[in-house]
Coordinates of N, CA and C and ligand atoms in Angstrom, one line a residue:
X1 N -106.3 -59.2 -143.7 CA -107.4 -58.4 -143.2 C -107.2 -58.3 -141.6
X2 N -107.1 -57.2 -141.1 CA -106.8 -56.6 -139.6 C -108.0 -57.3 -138.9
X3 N -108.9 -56.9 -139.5 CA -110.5 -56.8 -139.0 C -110.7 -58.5 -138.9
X4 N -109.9 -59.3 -139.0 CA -110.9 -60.5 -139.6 C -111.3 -61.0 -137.9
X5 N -110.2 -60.8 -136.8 CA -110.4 -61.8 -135.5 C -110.8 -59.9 -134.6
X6 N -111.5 -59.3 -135.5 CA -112.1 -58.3 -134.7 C -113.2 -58.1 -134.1
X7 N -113.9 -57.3 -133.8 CA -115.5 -56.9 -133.2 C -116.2 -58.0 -134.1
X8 N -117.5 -58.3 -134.2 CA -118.3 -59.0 -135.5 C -119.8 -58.3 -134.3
X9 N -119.9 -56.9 -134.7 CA -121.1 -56.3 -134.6 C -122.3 -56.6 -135.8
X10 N -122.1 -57.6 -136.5 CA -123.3 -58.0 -137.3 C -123.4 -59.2 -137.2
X11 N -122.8 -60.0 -136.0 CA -123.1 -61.6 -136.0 C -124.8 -61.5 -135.7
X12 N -125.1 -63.0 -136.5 CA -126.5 -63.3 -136.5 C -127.8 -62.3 -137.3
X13 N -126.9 -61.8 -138.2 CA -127.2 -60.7 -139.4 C -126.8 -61.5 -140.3
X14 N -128.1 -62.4 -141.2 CA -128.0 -62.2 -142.4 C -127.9 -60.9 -143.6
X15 N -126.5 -61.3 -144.2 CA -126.6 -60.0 -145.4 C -127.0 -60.9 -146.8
X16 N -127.4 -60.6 -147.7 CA -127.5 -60.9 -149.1 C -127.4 -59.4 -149.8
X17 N -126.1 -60.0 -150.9 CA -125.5 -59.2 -152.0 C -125.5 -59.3 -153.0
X18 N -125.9 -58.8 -153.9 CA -125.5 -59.0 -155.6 C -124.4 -58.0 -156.0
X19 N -123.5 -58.6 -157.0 CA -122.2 -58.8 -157.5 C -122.3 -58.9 -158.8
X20 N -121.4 -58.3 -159.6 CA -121.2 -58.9 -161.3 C -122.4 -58.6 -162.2
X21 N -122.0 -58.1 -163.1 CA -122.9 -58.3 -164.3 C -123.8 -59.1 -164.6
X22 N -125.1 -59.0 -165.3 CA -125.4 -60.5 -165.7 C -125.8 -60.4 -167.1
X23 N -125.3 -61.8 -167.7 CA -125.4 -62.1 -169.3 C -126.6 -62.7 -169.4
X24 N -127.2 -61.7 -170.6 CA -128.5 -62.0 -170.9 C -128.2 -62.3 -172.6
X25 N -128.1 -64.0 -173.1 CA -128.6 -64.5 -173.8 C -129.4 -64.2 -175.3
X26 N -128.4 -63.9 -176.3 CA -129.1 -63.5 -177.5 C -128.9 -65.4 -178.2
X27 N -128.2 -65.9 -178.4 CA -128.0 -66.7 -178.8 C -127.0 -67.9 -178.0
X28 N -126.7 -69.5 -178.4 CA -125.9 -69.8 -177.6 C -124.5 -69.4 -177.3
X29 N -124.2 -68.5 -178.5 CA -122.8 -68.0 -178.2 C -122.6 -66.6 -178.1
X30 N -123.5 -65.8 -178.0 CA -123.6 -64.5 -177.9 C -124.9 -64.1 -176.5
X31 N -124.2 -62.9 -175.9 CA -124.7 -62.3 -175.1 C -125.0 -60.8 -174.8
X32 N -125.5 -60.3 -174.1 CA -125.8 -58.8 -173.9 C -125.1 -58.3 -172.7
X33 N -124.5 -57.4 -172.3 CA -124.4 -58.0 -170.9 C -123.8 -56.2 -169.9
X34 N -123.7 -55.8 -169.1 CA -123.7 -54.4 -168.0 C -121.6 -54.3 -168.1
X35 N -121.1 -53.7 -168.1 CA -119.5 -53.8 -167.9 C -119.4 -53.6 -166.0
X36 N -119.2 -54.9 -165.5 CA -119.0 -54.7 -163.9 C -117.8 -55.8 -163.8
X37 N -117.0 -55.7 -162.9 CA -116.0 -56.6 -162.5 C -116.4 -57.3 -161.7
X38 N -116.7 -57.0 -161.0 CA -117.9 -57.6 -159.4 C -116.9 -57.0 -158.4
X39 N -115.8 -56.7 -158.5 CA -114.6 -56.2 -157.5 C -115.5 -55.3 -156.4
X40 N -116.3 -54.5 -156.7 CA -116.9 -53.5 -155.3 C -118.1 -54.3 -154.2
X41 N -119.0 -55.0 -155.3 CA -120.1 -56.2 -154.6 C -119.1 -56.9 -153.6
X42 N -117.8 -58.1 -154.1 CA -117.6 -58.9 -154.0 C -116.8 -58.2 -152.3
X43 N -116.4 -57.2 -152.5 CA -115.4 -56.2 -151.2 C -116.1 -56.4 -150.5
X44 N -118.2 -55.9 -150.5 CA -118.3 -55.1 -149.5 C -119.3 -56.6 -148.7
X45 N -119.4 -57.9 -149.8 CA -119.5 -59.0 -149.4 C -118.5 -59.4 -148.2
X46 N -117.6 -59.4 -148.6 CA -116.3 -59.9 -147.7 C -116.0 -58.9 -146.2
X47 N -116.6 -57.6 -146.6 CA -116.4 -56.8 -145.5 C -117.6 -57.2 -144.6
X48 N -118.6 -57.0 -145.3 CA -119.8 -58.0 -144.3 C -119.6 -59.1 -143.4
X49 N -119.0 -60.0 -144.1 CA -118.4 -61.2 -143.3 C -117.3 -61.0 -142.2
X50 N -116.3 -60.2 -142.6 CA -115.5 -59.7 -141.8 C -116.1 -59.2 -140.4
X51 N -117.2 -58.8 -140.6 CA -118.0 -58.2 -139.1 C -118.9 -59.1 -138.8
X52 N -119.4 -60.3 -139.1 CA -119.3 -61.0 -138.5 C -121.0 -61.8 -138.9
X53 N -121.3 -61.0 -140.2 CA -122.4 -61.4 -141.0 C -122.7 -62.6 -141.7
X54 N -123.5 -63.5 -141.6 CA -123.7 -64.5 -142.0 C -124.3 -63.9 -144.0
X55 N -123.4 -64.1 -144.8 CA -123.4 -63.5 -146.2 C -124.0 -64.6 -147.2
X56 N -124.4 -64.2 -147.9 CA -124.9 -65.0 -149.2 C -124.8 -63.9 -150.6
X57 N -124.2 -64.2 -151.1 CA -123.8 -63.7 -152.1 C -123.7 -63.9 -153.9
X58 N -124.7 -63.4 -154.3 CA -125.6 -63.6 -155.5 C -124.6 -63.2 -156.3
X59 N -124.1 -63.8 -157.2 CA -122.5 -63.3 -159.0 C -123.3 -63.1 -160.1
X60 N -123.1 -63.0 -160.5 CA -123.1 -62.6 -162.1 C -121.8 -63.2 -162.3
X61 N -121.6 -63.6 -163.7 CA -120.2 -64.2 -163.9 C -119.5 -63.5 -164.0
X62 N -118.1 -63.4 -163.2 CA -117.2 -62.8 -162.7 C -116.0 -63.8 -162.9
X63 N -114.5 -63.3 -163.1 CA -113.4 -63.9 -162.5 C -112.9 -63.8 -161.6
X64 N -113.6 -63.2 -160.5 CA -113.0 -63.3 -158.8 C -113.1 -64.8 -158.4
X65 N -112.5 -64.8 -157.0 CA -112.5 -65.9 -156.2 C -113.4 -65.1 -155.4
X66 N -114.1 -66.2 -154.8 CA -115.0 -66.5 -154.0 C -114.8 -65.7 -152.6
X67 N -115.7 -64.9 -152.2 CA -114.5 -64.3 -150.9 C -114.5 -65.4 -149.9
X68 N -113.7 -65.3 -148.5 CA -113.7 -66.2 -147.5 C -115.2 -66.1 -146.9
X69 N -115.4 -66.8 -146.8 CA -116.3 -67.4 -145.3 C -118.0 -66.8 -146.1
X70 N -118.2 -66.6 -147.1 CA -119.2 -66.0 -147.9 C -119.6 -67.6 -149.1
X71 N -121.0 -67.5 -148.8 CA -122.3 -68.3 -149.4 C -122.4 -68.0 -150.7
X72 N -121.5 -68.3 -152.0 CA -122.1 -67.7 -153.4 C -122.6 -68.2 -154.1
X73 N -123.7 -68.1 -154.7 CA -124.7 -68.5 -155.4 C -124.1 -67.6 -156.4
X74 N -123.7 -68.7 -157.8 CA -123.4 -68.0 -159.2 C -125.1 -68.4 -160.2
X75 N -124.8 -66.8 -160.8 CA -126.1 -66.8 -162.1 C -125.0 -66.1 -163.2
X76 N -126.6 -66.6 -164.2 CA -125.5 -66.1 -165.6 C -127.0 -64.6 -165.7
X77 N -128.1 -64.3 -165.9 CA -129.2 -63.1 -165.6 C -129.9 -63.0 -165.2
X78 N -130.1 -61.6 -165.2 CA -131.3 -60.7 -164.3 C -132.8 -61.8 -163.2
X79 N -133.1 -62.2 -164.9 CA -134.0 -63.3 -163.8 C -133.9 -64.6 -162.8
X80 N -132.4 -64.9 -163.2 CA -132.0 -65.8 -162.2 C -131.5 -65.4 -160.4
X81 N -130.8 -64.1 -161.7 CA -130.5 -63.1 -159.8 C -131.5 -62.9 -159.2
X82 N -132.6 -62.6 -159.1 CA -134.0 -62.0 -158.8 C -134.6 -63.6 -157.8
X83 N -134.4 -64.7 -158.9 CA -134.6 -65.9 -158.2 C -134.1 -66.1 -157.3
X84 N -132.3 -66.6 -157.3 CA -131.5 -66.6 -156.6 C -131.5 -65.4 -155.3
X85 N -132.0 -64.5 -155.4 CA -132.3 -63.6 -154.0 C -133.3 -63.8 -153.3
X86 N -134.6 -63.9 -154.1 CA -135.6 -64.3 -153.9 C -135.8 -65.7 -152.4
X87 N -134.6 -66.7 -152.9 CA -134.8 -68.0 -152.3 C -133.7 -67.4 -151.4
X88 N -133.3 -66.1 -150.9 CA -132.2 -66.4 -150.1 C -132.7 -65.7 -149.0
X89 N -134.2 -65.0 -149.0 CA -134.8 -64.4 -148.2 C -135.3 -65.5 -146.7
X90 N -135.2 -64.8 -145.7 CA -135.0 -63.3 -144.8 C -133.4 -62.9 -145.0
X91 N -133.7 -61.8 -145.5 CA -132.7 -61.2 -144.6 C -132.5 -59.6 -143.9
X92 N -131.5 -59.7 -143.1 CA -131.5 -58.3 -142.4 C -131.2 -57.1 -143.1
X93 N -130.0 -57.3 -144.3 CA -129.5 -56.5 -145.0 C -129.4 -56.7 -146.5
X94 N -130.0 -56.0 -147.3 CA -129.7 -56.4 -148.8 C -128.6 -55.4 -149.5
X95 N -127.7 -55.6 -150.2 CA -126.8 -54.5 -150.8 C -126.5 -54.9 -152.1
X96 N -127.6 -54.3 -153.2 CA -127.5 -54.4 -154.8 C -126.1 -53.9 -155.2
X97 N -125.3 -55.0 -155.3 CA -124.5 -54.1 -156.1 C -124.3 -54.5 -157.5
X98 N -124.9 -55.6 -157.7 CA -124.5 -56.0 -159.4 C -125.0 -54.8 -160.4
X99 N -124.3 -55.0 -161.5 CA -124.6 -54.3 -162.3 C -125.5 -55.0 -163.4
X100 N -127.0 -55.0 -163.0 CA -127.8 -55.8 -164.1 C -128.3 -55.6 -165.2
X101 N -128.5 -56.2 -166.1 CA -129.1 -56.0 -167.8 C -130.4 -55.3 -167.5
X102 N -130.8 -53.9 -167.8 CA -131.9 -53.4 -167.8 C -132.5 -54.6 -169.1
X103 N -132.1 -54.8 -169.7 CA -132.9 -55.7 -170.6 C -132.7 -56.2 -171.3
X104 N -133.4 -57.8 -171.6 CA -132.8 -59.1 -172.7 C -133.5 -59.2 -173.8
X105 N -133.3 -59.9 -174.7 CA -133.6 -60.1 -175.9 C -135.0 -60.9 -175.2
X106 N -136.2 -60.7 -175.8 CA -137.4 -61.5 -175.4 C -137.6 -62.7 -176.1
X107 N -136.6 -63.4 -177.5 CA -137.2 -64.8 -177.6 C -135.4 -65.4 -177.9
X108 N -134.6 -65.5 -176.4 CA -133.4 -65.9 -176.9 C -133.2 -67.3 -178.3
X109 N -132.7 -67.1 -178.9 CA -132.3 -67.5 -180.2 C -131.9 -69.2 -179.8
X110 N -133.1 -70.5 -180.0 CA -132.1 -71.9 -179.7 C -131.0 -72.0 -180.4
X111 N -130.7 -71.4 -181.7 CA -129.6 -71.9 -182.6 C -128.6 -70.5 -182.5
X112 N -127.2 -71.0 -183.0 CA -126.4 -69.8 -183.4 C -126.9 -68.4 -184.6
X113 N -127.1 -68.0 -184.2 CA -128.0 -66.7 -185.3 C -126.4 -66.7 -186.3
X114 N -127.1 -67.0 -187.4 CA -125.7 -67.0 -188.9 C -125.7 -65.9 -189.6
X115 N -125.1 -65.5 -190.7 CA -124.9 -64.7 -191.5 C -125.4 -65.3 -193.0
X116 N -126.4 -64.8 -192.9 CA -126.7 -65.7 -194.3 C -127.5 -64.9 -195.3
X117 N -127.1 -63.7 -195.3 CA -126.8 -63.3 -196.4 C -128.0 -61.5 -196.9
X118 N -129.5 -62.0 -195.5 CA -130.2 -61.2 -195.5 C -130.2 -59.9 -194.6
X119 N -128.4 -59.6 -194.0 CA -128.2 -58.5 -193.1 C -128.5 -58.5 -191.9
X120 N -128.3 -57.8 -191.0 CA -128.1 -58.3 -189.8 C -129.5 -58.8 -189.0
X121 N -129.4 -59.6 -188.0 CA -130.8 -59.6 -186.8 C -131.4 -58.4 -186.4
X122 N -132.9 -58.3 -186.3 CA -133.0 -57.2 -185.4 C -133.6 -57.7 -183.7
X123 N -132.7 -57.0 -182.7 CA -133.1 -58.2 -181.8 C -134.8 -57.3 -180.9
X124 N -135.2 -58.1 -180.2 CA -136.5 -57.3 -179.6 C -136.1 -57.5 -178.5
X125 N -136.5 -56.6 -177.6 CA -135.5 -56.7 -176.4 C -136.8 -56.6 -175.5
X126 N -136.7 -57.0 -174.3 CA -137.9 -57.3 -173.0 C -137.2 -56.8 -171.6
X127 N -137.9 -55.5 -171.1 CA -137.2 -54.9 -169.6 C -136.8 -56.7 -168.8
X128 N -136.2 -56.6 -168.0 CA -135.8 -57.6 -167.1 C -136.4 -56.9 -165.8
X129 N -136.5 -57.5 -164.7 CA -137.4 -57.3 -163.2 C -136.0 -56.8 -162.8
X130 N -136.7 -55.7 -162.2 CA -136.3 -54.7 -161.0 C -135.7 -55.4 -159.9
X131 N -134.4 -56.1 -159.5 CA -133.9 -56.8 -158.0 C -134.5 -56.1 -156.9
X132 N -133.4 -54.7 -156.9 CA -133.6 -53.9 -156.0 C -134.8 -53.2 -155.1
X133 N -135.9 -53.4 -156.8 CA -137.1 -52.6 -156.3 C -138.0 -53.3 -155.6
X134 N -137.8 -54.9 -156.5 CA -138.9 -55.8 -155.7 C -138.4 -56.1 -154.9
X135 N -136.8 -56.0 -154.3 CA -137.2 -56.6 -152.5 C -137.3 -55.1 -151.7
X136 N -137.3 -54.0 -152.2 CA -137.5 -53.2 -151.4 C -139.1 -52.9 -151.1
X137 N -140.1 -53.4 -151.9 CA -141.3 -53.6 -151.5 C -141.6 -53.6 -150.4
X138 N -142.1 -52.9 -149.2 CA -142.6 -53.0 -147.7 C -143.5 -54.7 -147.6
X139 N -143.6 -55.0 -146.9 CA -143.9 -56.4 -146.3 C -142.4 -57.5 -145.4
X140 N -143.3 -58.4 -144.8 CA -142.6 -58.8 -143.8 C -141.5 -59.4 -144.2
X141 N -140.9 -59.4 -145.8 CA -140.2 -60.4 -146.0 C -139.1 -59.2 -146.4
X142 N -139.1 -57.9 -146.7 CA -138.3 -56.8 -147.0 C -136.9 -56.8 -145.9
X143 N -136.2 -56.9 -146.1 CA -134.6 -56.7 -145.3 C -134.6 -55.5 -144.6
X144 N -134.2 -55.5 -142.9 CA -134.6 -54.3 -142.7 C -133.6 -53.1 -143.1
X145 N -132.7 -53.0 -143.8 CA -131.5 -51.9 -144.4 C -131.8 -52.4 -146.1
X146 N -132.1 -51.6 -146.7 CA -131.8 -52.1 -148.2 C -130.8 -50.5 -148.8
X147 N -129.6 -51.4 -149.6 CA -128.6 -50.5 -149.6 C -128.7 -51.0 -151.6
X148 N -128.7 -49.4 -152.4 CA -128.7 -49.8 -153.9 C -127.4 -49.3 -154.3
X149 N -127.1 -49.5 -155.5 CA -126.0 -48.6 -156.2 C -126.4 -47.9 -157.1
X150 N -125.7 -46.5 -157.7 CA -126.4 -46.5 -158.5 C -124.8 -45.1 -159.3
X151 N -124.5 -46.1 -160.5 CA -123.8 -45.8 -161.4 C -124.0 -44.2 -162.3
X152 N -123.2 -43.7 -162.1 CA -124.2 -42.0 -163.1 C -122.9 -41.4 -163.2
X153 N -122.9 -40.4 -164.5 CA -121.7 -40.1 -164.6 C -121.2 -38.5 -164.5
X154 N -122.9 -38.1 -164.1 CA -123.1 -36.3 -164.3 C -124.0 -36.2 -163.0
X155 N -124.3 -34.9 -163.1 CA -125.3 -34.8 -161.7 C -125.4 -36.2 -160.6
X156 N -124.0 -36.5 -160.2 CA -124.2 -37.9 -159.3 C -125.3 -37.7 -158.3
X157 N -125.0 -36.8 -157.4 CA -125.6 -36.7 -156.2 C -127.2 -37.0 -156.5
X158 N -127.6 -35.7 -157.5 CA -129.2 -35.5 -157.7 C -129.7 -36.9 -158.4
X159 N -129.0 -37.3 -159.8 CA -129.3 -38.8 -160.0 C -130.0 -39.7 -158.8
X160 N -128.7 -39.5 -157.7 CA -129.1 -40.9 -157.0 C -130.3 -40.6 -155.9
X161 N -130.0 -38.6 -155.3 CA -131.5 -39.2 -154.7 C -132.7 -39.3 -155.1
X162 N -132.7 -39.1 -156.8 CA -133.7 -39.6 -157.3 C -134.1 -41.1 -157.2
X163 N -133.0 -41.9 -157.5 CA -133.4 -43.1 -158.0 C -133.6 -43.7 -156.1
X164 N -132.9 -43.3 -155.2 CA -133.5 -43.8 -154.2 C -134.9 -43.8 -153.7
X165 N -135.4 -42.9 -154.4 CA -136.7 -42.5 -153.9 C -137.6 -43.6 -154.9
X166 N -136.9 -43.9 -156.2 CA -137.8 -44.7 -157.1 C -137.9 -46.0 -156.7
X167 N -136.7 -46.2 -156.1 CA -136.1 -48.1 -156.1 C -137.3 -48.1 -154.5
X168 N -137.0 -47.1 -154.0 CA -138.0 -47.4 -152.5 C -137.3 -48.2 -151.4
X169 N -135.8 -47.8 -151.5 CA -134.4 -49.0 -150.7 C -134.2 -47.7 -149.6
X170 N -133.1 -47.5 -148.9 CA -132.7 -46.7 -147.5 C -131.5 -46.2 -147.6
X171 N -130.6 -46.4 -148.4 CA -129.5 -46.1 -149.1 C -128.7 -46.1 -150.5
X172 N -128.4 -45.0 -150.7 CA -127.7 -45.3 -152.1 C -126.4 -45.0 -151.9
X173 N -125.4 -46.2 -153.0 CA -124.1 -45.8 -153.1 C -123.8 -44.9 -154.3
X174 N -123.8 -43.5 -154.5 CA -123.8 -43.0 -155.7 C -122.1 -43.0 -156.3
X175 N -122.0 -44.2 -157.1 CA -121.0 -44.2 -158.0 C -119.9 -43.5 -159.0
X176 N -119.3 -42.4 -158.9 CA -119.1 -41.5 -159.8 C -118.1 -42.7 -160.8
X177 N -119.1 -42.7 -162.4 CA -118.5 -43.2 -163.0 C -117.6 -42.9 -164.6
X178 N -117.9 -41.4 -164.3 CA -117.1 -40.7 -165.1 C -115.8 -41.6 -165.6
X179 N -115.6 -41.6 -167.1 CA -114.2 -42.4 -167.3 C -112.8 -41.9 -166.9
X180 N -113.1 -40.1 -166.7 CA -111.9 -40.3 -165.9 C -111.3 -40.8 -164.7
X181 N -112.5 -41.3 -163.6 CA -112.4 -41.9 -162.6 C -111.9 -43.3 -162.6
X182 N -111.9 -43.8 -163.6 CA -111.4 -45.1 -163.9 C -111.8 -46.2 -163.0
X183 N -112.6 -45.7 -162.6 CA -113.6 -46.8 -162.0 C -114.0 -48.6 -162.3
X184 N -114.3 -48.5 -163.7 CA -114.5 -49.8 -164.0 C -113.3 -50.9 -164.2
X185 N -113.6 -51.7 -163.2 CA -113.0 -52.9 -163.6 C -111.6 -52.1 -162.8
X186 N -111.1 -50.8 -162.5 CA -110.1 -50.8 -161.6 C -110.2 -50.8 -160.4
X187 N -109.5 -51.2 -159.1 CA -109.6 -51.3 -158.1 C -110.0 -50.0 -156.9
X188 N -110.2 -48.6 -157.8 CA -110.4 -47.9 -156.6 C -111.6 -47.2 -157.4
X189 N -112.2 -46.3 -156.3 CA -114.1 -45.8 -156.6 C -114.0 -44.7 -155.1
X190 N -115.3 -44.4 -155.9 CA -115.8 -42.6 -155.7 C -116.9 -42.5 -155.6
X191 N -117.5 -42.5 -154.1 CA -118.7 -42.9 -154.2 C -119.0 -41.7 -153.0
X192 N -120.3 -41.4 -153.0 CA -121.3 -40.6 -151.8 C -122.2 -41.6 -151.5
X193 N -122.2 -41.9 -150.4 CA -123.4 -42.3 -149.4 C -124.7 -41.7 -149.0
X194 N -125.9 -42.2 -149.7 CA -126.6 -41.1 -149.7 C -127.5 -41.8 -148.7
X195 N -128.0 -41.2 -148.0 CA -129.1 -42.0 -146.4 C -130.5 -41.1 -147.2
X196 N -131.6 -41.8 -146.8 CA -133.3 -41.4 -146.7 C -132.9 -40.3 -146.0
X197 N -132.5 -40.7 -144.4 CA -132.3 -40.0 -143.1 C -130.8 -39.5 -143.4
X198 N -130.4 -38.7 -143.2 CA -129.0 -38.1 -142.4 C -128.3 -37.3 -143.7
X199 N -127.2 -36.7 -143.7 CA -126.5 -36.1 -145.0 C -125.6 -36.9 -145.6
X200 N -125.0 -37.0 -146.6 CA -124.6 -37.3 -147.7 C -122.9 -37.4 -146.9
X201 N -122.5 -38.7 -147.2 CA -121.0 -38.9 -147.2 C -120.2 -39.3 -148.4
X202 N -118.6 -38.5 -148.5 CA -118.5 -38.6 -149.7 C -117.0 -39.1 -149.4
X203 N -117.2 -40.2 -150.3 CA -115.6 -41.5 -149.8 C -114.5 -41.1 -151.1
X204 N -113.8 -40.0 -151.5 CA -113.6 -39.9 -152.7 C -112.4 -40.7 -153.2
X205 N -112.0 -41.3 -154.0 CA -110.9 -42.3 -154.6 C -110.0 -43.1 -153.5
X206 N -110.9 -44.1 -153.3 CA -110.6 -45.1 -152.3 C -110.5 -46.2 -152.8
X207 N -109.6 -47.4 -152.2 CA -109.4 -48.3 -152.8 C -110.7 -49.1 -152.6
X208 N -111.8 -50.2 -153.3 CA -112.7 -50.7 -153.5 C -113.1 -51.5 -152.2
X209 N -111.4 -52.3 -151.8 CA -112.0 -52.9 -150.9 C -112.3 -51.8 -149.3
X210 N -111.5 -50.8 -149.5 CA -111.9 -49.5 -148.2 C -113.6 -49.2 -148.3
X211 N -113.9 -48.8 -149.5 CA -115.4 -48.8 -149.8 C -116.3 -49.5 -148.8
X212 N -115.6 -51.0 -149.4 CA -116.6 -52.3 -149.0 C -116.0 -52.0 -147.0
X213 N -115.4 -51.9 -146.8 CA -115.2 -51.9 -145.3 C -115.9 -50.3 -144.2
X214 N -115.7 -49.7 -145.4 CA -116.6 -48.1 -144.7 C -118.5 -48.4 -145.0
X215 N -118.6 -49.0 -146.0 CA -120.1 -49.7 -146.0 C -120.3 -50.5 -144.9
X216 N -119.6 -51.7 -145.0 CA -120.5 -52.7 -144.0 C -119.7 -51.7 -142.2
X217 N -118.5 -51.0 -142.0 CA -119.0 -50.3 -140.9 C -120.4 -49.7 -140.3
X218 N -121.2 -48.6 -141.8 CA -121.7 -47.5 -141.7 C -123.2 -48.6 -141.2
X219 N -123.1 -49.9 -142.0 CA -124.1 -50.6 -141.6 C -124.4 -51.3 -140.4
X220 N -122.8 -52.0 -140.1 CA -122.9 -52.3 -138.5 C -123.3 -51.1 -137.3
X221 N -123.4 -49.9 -137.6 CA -123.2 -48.5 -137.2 C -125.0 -48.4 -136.6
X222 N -125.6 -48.3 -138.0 CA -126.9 -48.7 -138.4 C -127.4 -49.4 -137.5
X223 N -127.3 -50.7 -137.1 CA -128.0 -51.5 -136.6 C -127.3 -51.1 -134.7
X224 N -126.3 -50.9 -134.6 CA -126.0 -50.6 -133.5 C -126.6 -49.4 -132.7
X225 N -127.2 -48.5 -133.8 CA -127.7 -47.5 -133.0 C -129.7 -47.4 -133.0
X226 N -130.2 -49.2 -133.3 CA -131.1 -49.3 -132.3 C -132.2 -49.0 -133.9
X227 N -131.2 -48.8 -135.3 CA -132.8 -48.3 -135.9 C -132.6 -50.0 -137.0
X228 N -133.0 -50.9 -136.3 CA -133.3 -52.3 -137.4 C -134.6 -52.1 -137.1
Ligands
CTP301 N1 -130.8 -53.0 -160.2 C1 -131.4 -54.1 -159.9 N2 -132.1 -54.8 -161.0 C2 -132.2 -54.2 -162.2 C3 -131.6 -52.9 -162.4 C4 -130.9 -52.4 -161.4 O1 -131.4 -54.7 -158.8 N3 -132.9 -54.8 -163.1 C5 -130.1 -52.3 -159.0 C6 -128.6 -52.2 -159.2 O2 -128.0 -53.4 -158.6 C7 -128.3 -51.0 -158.4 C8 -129.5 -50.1 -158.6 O3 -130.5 -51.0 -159.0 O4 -128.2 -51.2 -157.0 C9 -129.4 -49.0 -159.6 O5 -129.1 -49.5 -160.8 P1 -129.1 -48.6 -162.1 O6 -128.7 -49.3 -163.3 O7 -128.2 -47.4 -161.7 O8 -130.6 -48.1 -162.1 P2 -131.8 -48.2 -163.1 O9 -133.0 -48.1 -162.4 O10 -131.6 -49.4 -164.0 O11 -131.6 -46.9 -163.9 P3 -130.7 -46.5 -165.2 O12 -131.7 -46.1 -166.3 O13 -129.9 -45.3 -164.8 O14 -129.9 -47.6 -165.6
CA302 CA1 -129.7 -49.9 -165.2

């Protein structure tokens, strides 16, 4: 990393990130669970740090290593991430990037669910809490930048400044995740920058960790031009 003994325009900037999928619990040996690598969270964690952000960084279980100089707090779901953010509050910058279970099974199973003979489970499933939405709630404990992602595979652009406007955050990463982009789980992504304020940037097939380093710039950017 070039950047690493570089500028650090976000020292004394707490960031907190979510990363990774999270497995939501049908039984002890079965799960539900979002397809994320954590590879773009985990970038734009490390690129944060690289500028000079004091990071905390919320997983979902993942097979990455841990980035350098970054605070990880591993969960296995939605409600633990929510926790796990929750306790990691103030902070200046939040950047959702996990990809979380819209929703779990509502009475996870104590025993292995078996086959015995009367056809399959039917499971009942219970929404899981909004990360993104509830820390983007206005009050004094809200992060002053809250940055979402937001995965879509058609109408990206319109999708996301929809969902920006729903989540109630200041940025969206709009993900193009079309399969021919090969996005998941590969190392490079296709994303537009969508601001409340300003026009739309569009990073087209860049490698993940470039992503993660044109984010936390656009952020240090942010804070340097006086609007925290
Ligand atoms: N997100 C979150 N908590 C959830 C669901 C989503 O924090 N329970 C965050 C994601 O980390 C991401 C953003 O919200 O930053 C958008 O996620 P996405 O799944 O695209 O949005 P949803 O509102 O769940 O809409 P959809 O029906 O398209 O899945
Ligand atoms: Ca979702």
């Amino acid at each position: 990393f070039a950047s690493r003994d570089g500028p650090k325009p976000l020292a004394g900037r707490h960031a907190l990130v979510t990363s990774g999928p999270t497995h939501e619990p049908i039984d002890p040996v079965r799960y539900i669970a979002n397809r994320s690598s954590g590879k773009q969270g985990h970038a734009v964690a490390a690129a944060l740090a690289d500028l000079g952000a004091r990071v905390t960084l919320v997983s979902g279980p993942v097979t990455l290593p841990d980035p350098a100089g970054v605070r990880v707090v591993k969960v296995e779901t939605a409600r633990q991430m929510l926790d796990a953010c929750a306790a990691a509050l103030p902070a200046d910058i939040f950047v959702a990037a996990a990809a979380v279970a819209d929703w779990r099974v509502a009475a996870e199973a104590g025993q292995k669910l078996k086959k015995d003979g009367s056809g399959p489970p039917t499971l009942v499933m219970a929404e899981n809490p909004d990360i993104l939405a509830s820390l983007s709630i206005p009050g004094p404990q809200r992060p002053g930048l809250v940055v979402g992602f937001a995965a879509e595979t058609n109408d990206v652009l319109a999708y996301a400044r929809a969902k920006l406007a729903r989540k109630g955050c200041d940025w969206i990463v709009a993900n193009d995740v079309s399969p021919a982009t090969g996005t998941f789980g590969g190392d490079r992504n296709s994303v537009h920058l969508i601001r409340l304020h300003g026009d739309p940037q569009s990073w087209p097939d860049l490698p993940k960790a470039e992503v993660g380093r044109r984010l936390a710039a656009a952020i240090a950017d942010h804070f340097a031009s006086g609007k925290s």
